[in-house]
PDB file of C-alpha atoms in Angstrom:
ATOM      1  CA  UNK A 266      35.549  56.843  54.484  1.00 43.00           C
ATOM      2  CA  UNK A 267      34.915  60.727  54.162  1.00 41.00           C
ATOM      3  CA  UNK A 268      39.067  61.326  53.974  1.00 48.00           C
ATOM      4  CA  UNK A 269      40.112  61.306  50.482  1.00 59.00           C
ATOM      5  CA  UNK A 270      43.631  60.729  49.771  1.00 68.00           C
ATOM      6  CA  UNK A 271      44.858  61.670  46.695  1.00 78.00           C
ATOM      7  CA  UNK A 272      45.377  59.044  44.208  1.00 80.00           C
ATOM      8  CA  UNK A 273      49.353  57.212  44.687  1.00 80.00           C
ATOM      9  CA  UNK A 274      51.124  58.295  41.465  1.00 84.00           C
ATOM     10  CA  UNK A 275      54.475  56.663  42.152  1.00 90.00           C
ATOM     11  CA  UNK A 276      55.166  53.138  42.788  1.00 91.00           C
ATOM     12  CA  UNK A 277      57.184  54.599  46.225  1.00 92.00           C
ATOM     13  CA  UNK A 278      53.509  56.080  47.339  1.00 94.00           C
ATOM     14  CA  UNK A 279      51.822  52.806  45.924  1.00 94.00           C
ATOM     15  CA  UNK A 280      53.829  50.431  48.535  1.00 93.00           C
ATOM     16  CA  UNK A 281      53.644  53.883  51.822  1.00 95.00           C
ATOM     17  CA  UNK A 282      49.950  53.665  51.306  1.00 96.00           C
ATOM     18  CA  UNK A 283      49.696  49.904  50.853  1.00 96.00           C
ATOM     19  CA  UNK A 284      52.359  49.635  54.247  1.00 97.00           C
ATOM     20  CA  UNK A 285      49.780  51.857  55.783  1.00 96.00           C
ATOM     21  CA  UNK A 286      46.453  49.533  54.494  1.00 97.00           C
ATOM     22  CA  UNK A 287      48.658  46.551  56.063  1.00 96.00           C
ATOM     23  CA  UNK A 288      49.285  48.009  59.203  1.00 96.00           C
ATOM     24  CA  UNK A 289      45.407  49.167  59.883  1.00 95.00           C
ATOM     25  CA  UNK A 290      44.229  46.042  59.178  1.00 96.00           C
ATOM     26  CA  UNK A 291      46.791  43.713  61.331  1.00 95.00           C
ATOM     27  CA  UNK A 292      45.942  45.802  64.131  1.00 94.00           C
ATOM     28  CA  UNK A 293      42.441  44.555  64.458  1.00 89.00           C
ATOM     29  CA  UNK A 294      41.233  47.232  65.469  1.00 91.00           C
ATOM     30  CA  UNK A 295      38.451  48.265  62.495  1.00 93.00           C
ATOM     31  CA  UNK A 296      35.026  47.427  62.028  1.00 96.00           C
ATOM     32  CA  UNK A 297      34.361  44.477  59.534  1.00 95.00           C
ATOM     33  CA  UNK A 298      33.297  46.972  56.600  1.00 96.00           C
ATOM     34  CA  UNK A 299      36.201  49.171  57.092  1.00 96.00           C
ATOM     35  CA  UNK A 300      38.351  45.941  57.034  1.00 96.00           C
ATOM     36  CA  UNK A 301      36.683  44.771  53.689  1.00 97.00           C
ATOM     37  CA  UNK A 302      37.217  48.260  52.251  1.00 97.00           C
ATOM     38  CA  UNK A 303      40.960  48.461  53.076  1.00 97.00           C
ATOM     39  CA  UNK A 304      41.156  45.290  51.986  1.00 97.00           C
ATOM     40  CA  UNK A 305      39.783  46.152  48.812  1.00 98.00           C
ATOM     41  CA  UNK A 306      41.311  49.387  47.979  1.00 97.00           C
ATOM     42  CA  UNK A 307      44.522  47.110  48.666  1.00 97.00           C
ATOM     43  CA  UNK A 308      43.816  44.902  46.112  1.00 97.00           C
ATOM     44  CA  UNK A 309      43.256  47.856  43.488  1.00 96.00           C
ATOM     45  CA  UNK A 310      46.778  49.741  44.390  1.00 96.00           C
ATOM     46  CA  UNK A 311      48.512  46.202  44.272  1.00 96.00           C
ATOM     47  CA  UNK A 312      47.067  45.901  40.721  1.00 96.00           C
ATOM     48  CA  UNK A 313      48.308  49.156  39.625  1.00 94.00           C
ATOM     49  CA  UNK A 314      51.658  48.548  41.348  1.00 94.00           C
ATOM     50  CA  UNK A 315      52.188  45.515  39.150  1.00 95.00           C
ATOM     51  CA  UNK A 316      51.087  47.217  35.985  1.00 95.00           C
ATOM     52  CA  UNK A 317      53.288  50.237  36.124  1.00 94.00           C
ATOM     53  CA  UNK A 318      56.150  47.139  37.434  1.00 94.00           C
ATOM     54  CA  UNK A 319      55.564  45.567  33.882  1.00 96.00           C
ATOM     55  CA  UNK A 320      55.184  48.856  32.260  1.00 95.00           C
ATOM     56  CA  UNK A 321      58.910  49.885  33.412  1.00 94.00           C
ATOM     57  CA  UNK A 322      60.242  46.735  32.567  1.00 95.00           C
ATOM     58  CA  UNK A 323      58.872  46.475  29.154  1.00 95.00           C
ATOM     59  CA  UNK A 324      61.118  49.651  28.838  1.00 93.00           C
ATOM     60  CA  UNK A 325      64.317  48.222  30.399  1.00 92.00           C
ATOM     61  CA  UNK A 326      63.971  45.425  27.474  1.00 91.00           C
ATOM     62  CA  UNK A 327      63.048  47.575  25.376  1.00 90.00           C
ATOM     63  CA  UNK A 328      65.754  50.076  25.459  1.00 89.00           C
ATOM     64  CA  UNK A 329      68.332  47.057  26.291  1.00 88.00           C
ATOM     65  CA  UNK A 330      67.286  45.647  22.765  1.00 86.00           C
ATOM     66  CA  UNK A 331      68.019  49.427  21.446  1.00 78.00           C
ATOM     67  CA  UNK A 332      71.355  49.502  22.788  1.00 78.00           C
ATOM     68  CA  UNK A 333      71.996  46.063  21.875  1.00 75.00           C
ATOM     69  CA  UNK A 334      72.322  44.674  25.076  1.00 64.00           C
ATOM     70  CA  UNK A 335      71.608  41.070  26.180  1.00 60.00           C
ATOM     71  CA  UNK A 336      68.474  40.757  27.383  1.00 55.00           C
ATOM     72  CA  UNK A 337      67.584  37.887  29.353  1.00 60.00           C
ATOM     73  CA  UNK A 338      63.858  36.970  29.159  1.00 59.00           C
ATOM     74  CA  UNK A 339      62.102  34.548  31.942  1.00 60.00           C
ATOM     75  CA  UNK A 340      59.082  32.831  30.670  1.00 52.00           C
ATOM     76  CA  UNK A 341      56.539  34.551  32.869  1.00 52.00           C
ATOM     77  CA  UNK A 342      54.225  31.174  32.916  1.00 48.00           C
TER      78      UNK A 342
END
């Protein structure tokens, strides 16, 4: 893995370079490690995917609430 990619900032480069992790490994064409380490990095940009996905709807409640708009909240359990 000597290519280094800079790091995804934006949730729109988290889900290209997660499309692109996909892709690689349906193809079946990778050696086992390689697999394992797409497969892992995966795992680590789908993490920070769903934080930053919280993160920007904390704010949609929270400025909703400002505003004094209804805010309809799901119990996440």
């Amino acid at each position: 893995m000597s290519e280094k990619k800079a790091e995804p900032k934006s949730i729109e480069e988290i889900f290209e370079r997660l499309e692109s992790i996909i892709s690689n490994l349906e193809s079946g064409d990778i050696p086992l490690d390689k697999s394992l380490a797409l497969f892992e990095r995966g795992m680590t940009l789908a993490e920070t995917c769903r934080v930053q996905l919280n993160a920007a709807e904390q704010k949609v409640q929270e400025l909703m609430k400002d505003k004094g708009g209804l805010v309809d909240e799901e119990d996440d359990s």
